[in-house]
mmCIF file of C-alpha atoms and ligand atoms in Angstrom:
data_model
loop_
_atom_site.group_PDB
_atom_site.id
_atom_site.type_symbol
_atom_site.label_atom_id
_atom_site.label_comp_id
_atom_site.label_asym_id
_atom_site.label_seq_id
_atom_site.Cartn_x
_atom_site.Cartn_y
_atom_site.Cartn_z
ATOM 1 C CA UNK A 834 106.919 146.821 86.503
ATOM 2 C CA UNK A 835 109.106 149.217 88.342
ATOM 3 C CA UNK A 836 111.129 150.471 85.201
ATOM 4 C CA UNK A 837 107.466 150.890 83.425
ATOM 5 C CA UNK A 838 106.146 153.129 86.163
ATOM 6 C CA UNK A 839 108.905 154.617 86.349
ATOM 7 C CA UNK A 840 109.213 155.276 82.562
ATOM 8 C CA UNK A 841 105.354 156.690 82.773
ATOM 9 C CA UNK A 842 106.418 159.513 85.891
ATOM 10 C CA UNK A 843 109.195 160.324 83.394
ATOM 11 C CA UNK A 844 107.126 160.942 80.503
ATOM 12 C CA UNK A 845 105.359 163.398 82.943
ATOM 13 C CA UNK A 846 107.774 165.175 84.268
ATOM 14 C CA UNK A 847 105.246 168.833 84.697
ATOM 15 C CA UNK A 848 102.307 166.951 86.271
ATOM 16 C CA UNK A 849 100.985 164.603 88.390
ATOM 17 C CA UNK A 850 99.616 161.027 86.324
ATOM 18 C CA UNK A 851 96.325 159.275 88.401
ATOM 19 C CA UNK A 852 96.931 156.111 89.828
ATOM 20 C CA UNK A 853 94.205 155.249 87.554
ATOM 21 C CA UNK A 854 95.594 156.128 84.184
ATOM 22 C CA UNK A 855 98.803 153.536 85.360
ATOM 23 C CA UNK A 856 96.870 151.217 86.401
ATOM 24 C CA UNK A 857 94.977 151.255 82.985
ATOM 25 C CA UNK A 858 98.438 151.162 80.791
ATOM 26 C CA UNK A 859 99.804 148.469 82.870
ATOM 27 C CA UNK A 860 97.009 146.055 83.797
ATOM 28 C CA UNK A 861 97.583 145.831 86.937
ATOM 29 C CA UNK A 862 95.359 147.272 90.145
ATOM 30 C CA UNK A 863 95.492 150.307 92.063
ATOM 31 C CA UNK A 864 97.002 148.420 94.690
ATOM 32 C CA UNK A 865 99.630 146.716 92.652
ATOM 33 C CA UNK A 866 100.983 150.192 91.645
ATOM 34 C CA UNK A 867 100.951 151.905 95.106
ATOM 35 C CA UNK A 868 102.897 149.082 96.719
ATOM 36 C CA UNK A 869 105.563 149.528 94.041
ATOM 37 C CA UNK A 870 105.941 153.182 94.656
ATOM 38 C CA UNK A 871 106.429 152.596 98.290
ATOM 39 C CA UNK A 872 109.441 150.005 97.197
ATOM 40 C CA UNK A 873 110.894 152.765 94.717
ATOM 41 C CA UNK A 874 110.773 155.320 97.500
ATOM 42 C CA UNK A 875 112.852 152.543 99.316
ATOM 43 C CA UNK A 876 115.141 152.813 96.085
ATOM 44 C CA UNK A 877 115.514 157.060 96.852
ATOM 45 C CA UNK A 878 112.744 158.069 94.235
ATOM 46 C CA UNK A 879 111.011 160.925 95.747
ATOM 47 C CA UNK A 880 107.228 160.301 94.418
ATOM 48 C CA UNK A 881 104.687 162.645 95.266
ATOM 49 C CA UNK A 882 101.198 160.931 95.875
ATOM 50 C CA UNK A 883 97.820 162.407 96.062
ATOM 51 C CA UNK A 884 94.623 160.163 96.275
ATOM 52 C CA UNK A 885 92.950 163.320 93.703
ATOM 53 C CA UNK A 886 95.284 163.764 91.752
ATOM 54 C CA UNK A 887 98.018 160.706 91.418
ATOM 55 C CA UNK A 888 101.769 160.288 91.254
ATOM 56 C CA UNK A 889 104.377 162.846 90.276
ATOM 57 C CA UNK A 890 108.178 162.122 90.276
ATOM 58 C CA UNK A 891 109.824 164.545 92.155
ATOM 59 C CA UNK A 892 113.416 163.169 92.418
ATOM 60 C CA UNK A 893 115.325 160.358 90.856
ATOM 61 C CA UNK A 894 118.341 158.520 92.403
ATOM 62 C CA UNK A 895 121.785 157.981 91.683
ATOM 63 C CA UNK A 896 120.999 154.306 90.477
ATOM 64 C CA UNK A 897 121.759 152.644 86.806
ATOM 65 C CA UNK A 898 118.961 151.209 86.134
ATOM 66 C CA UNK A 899 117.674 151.249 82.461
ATOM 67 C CA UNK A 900 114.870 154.218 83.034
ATOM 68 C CA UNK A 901 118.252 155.628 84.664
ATOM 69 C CA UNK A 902 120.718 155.593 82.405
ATOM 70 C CA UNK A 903 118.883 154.814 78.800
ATOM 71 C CA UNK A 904 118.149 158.435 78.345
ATOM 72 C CA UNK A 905 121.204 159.730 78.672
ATOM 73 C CA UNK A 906 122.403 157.105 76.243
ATOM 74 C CA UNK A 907 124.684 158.171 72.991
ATOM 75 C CA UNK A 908 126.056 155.347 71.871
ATOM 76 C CA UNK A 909 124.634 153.375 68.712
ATOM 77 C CA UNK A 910 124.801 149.880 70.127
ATOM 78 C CA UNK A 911 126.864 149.784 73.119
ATOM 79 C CA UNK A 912 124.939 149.363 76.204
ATOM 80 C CA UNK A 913 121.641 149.547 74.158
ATOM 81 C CA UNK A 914 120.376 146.330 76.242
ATOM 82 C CA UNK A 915 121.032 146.444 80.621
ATOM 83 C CA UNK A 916 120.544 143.847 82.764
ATOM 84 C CA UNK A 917 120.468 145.600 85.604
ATOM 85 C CA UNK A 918 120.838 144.111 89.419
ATOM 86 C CA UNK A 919 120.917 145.578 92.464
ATOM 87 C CA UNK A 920 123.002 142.628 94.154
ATOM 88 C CA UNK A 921 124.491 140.091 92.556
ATOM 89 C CA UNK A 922 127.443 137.582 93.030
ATOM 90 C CA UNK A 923 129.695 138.948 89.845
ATOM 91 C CA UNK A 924 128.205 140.603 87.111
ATOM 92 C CA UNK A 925 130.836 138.776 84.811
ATOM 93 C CA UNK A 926 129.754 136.033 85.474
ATOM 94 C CA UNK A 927 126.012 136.839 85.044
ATOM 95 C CA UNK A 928 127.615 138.193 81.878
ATOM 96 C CA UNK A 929 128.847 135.023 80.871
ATOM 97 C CA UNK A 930 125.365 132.778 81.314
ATOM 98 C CA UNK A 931 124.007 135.105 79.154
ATOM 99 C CA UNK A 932 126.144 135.451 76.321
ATOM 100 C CA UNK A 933 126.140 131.456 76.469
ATOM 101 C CA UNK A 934 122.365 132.043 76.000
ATOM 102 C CA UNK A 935 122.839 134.032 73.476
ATOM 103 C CA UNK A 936 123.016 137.370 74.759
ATOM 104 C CA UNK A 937 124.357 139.886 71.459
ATOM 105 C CA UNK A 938 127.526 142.129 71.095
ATOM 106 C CA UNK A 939 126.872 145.853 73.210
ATOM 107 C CA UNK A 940 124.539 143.766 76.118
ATOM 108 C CA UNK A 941 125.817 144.814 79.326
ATOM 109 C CA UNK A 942 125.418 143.704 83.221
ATOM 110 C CA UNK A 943 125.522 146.323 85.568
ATOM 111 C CA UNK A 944 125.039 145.391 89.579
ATOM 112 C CA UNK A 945 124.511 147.868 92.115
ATOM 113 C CA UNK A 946 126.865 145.712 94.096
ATOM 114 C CA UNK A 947 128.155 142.386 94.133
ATOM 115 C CA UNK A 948 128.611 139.656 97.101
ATOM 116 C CA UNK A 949 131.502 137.525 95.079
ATOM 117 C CA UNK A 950 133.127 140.452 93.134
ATOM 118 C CA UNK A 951 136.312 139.112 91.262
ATOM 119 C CA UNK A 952 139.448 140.800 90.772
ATOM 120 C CA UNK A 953 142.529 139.517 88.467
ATOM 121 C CA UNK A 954 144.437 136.482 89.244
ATOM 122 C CA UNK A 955 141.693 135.010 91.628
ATOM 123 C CA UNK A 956 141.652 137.867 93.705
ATOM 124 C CA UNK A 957 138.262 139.137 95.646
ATOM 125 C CA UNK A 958 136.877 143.165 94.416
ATOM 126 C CA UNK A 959 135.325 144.761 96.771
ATOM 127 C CA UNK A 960 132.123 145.761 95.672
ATOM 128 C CA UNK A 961 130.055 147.702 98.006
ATOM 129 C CA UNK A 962 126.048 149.421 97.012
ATOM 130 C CA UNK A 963 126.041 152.033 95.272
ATOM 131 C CA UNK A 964 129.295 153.733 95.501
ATOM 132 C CA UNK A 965 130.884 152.748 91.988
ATOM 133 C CA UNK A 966 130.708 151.016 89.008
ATOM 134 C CA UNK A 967 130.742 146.888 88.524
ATOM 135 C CA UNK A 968 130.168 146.595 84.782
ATOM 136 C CA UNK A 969 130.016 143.975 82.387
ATOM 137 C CA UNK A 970 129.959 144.010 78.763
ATOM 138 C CA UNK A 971 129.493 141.402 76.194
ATOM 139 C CA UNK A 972 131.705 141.456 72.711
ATOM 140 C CA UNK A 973 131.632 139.056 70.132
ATOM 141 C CA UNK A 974 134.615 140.171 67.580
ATOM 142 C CA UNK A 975 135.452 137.987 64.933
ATOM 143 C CA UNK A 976 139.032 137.709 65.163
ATOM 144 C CA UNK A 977 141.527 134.579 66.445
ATOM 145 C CA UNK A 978 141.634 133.631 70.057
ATOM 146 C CA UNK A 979 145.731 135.136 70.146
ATOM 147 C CA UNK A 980 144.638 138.248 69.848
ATOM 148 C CA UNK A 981 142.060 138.495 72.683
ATOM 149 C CA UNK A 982 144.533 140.227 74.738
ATOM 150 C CA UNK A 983 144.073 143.254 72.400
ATOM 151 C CA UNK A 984 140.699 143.340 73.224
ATOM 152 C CA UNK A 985 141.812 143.921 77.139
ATOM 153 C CA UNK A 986 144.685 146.488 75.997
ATOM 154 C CA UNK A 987 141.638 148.212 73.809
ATOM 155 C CA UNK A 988 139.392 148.303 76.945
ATOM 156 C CA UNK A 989 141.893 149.819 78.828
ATOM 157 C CA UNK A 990 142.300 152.356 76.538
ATOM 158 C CA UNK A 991 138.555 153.277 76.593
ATOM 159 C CA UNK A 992 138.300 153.299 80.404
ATOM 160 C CA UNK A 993 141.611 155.437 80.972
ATOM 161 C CA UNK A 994 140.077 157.888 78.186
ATOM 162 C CA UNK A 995 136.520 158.142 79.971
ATOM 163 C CA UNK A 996 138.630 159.208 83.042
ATOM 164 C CA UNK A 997 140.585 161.605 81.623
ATOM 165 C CA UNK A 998 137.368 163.045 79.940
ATOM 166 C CA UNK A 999 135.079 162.762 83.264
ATOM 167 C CA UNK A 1000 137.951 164.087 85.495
ATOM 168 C CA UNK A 1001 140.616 165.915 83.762
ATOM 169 C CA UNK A 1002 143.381 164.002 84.754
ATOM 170 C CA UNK A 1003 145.208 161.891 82.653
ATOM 171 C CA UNK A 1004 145.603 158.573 84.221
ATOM 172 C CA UNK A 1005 148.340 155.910 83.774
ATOM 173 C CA UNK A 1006 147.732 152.305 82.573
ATOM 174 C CA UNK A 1007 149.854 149.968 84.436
ATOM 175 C CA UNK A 1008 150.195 146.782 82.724
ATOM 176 C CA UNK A 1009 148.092 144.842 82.289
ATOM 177 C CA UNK A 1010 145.206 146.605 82.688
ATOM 178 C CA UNK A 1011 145.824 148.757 85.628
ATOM 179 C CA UNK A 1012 144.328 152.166 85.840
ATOM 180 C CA UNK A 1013 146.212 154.383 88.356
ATOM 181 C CA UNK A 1014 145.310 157.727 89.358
ATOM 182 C CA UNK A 1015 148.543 159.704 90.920
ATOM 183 C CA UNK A 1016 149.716 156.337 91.426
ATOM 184 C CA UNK A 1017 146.946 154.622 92.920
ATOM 185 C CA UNK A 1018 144.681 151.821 91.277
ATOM 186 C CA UNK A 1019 140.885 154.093 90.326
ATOM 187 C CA UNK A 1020 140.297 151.001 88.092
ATOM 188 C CA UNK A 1021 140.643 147.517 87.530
ATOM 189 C CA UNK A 1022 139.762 145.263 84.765
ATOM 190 C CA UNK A 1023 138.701 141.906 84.404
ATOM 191 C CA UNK A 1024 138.492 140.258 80.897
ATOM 192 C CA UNK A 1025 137.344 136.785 79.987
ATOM 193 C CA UNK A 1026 136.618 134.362 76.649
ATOM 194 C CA UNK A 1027 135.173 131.805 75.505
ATOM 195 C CA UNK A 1028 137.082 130.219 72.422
ATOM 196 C CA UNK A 1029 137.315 127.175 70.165
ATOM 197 C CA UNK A 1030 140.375 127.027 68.676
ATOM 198 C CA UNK A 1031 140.252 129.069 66.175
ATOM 199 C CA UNK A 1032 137.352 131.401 67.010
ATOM 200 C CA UNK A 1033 136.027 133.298 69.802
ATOM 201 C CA UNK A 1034 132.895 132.993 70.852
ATOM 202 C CA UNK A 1035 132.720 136.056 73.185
ATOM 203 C CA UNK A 1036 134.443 138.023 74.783
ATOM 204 C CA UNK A 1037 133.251 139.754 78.881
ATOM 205 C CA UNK A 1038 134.753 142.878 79.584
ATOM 206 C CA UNK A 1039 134.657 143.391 83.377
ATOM 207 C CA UNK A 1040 135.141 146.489 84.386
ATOM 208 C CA UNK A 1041 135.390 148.168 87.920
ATOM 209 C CA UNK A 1042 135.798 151.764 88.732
ATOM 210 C CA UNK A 1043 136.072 153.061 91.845
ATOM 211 C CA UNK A 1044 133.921 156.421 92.019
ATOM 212 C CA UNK A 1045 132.573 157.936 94.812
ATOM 213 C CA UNK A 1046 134.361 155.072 97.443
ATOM 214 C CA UNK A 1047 135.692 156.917 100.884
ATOM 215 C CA UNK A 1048 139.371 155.965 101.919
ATOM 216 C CA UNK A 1049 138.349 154.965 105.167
ATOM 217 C CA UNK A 1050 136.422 151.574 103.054
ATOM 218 C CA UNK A 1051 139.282 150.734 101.313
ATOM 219 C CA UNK A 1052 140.509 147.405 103.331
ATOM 220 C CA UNK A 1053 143.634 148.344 105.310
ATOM 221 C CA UNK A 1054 146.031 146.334 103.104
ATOM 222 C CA UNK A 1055 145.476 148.938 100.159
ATOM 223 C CA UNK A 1056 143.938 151.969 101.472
ATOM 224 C CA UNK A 1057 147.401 153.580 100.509
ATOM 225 C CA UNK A 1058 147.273 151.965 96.870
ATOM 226 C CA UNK A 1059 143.729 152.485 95.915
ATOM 227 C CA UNK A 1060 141.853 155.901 95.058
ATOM 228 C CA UNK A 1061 138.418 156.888 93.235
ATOM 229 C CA UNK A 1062 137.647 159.211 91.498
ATOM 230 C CA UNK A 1063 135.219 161.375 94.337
ATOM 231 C CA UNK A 1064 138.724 161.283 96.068
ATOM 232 C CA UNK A 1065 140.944 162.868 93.565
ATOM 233 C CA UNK A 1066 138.169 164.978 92.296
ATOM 234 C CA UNK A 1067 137.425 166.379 95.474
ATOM 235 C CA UNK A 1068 132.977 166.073 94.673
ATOM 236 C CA UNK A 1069 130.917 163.611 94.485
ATOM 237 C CA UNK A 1070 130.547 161.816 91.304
ATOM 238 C CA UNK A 1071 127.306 160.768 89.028
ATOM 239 C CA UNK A 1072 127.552 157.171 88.324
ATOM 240 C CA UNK A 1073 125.408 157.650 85.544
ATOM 241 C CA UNK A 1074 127.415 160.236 84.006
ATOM 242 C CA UNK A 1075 130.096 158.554 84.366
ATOM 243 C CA UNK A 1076 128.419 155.207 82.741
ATOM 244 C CA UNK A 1077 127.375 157.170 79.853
ATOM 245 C CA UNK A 1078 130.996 158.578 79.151
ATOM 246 C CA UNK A 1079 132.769 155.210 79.404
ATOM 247 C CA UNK A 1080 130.288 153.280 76.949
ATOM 248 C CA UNK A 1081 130.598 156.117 74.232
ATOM 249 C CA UNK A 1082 134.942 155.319 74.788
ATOM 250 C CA UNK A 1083 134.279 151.512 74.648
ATOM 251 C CA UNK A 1084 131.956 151.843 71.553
ATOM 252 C CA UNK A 1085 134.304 154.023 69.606
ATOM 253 C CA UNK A 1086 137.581 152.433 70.836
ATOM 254 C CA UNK A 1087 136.571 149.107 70.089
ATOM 255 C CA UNK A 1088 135.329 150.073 66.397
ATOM 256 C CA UNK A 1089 138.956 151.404 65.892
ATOM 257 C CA UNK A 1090 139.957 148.265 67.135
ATOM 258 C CA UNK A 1091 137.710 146.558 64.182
ATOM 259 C CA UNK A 1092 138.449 148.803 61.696
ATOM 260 C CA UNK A 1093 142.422 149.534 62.394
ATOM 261 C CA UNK A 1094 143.205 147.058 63.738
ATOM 262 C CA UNK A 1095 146.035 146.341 66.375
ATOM 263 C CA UNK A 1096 148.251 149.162 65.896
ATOM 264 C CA UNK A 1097 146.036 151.626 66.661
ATOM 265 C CA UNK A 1098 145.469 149.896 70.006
ATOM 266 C CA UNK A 1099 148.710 149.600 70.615
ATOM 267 C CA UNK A 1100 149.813 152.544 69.739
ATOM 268 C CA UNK A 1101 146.870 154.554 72.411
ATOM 269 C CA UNK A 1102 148.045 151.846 75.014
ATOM 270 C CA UNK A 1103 151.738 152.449 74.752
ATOM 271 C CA UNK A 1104 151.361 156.268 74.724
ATOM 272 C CA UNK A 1105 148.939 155.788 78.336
ATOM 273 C CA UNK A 1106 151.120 153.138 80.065
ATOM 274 C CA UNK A 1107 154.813 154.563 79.270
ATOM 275 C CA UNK A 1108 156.332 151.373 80.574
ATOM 276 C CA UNK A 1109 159.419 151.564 78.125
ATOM 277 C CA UNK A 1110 162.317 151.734 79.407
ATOM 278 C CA UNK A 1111 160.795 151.708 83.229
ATOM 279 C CA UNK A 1112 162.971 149.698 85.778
ATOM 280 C CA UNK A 1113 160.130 147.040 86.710
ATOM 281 C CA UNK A 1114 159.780 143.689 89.025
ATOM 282 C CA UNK A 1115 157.034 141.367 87.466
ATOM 283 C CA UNK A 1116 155.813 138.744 89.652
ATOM 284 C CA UNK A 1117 154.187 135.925 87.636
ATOM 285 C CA UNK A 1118 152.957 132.543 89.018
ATOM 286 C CA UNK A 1119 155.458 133.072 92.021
ATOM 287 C CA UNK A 1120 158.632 133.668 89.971
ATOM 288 C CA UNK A 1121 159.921 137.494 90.601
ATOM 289 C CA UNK A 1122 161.517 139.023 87.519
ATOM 290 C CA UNK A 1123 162.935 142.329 87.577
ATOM 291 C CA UNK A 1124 164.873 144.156 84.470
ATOM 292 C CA UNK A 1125 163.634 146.725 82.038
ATOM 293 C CA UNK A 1126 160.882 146.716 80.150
ATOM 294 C CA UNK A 1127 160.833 146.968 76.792
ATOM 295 C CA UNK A 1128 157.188 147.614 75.886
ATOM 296 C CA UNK A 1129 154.476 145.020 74.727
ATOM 297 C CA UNK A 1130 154.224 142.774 71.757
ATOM 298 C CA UNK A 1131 151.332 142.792 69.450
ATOM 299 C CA UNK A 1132 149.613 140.006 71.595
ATOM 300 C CA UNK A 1133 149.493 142.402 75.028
ATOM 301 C CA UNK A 1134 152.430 140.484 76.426
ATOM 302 C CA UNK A 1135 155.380 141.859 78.532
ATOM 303 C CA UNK A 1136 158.713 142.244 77.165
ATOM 304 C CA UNK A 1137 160.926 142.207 79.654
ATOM 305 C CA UNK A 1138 165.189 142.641 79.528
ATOM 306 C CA UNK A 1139 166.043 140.709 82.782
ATOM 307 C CA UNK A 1140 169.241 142.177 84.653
ATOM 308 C CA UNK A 1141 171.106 139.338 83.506
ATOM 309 C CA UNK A 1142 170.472 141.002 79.889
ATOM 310 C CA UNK A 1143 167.697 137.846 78.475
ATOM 311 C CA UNK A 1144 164.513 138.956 76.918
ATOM 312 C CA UNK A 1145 161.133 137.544 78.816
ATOM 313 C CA UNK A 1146 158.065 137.558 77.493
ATOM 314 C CA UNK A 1147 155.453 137.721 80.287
ATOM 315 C CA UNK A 1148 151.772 136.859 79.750
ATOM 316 C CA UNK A 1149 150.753 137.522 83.186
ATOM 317 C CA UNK A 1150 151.440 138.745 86.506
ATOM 318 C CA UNK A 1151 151.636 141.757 88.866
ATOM 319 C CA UNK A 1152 153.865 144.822 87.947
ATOM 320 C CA UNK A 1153 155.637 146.805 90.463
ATOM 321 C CA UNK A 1154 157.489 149.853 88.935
ATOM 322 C CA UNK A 1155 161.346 150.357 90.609
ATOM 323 C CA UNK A 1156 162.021 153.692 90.030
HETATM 324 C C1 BTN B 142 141.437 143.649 88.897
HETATM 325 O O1 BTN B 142 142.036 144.717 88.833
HETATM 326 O O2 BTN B 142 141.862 142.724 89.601
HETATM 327 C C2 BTN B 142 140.195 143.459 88.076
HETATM 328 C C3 BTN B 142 138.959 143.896 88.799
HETATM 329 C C4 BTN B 142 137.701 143.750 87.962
HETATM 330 C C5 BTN B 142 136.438 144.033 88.740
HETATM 331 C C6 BTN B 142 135.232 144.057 87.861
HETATM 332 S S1 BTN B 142 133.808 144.696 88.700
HETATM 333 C C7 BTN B 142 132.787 144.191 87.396
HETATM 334 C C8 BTN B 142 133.292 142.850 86.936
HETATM 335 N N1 BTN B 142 132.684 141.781 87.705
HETATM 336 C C9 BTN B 142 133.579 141.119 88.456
HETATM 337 O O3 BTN B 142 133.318 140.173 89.220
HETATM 338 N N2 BTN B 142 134.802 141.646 88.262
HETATM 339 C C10 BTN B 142 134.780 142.724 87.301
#
């Protein structure tokens, strides 16, 4: 009822709309409405109320709810359909009940935080209200479960582009789906599937970006490491803006992906991460490798010339770059 009411201030944005005029499009009493303004107020929404002359919407949050972030929407499917929380364990794997329901390609979770937030390689994200973006999108591409890994190289494309067009500055991709800012993680990425076989059922692309986080909430271990954007940008930073920018680079990266193919993917992904030829240590399932790398194959894996001159291929892991 709260996105309705607050879709009917919206549509009103010169003049005040009675109480009972709401009350008559919803169905609801009076009563019913005025308690829900008081909770939006509790949201930020600055509502104006008059018992004469009714309700006007004064100011609107920073939130991403639907009546939020719908209108500012340019995409053609992507994003089309929020599920919007404002506290929730992991929005991936909300994300993942509902494309087992049956949820369609473009639906997306978005949480205005998240209590069990999780990071790569069973590591925690710290996901605090309102102060950046946990996102979740749904995919369903028709192509074999090997390349899935394209599908997180693709996404890290998108969300390195919506950076660079939000901020100006081009960021890095470290592999496999780091995105650094002057060196220091801005955003992290999360991907999962759900395969047979031979075909993928879906794919969740969990995404976090760190936007308008302060240094001093960054745990101690990687208050050095990690950045947001509000940081390097020096202003505050509309998560809705921001929202808007990075569907439009999902929606037209992945379609490149579908109509290209891989080599366009890879190509955009080798020309962000510049790992070739960069002295690296990998550390994968508790093994430390360090050589050269020589780039990625066309299934996002790590090829890696160890010092004692072998070629690895490494599917997953943690890179550190030496020089
Ligand atoms: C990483 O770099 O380790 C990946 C972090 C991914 C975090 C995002 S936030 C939205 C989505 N939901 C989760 O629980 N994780 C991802």
């Amino acid at each position: 009822m709260d996105e309705e009411i607050l879709r009917l201030l919206k549509d009103h944005p010169s003049g005040f709309l009675s109480g009972e005029e709401i009350s008559r499009r919803l169905k609801v009493t009076r009563t019913a409405i005025w308690k829900r303004v008081k909770h939006l107020r509790t949201l930020g929404y600055e509502i104006k109320a008059s018992t004469r002359t009714g309700y006007r919407l004064i100011q609107s949050p920073d939130l991403l709810t639907p009546s939020e972030v719908k209108p500012l929407l340019r995409t053609k499917w992507m994003g089309r359909t929020i599920h919007h929380f404002h506290s929730m364990d992991s929005t991936n794997s909300k994300a993942y009940q509902l494309a087992l329901q049956g949820a369609r390609e473009g639906e997306i979770v978005i949480a205005e935080s998240q209590k069990r937030g999780r990071g790569r390689l069973g590591r925690k994200w710290f996901s605090p209200p309102l102060s950046n973006l946990y996102l979740s999108v749904i995919l369903r591409p028709k192509i074999p479960p090997h390349q899935a890994p394209l599908i997180t190289l693709m996404a890290a494309v998108a969300t390195a582009d919506a950076i660079k067009k939000f901020s100006g500055f081009q960021p890095l991709i470290k592999w496999p789906n780091d995105i650094l800012l002057k060196n220091r993680k801005v955003a992290g990425l999360l991907n999962e599937i759900h395969s047979e076989m031979d075909r993928i059922h879906f794919v969740i692309l969990g995404i976090g970006v760190n936007l308008n986080m302060d240094k001093r909430l960054f745990a101690k271990e990687i208050r050095s490491l990690a950045t947001s954007l509000k940081r390097e940008m020096e202003q505050s930073i509309s998560r809705k803006a921001f929202l808007q920018t990075l569907l439009e680079e999902l929606e037209m990266w992945y379609e490149t992906f579908l109509e290209k193919g891989a080599p366009a993917v890879l190509e955009a992904w080798r020309e962000r991460a510049k790992i070739q030829g960069r002295a690296v240590r990998v550390t994968c399932f508790g093994e430390i490798l360090a050589g050269v790398a020589m780039g990625v194959d066309s299934d996002g894996a790590l090829i890696l010339e160890t010092e004692e001159g072998e070629r690895k291929r490494v599917v997953a892991g943690d890179v550190e770059y030496r020089r």
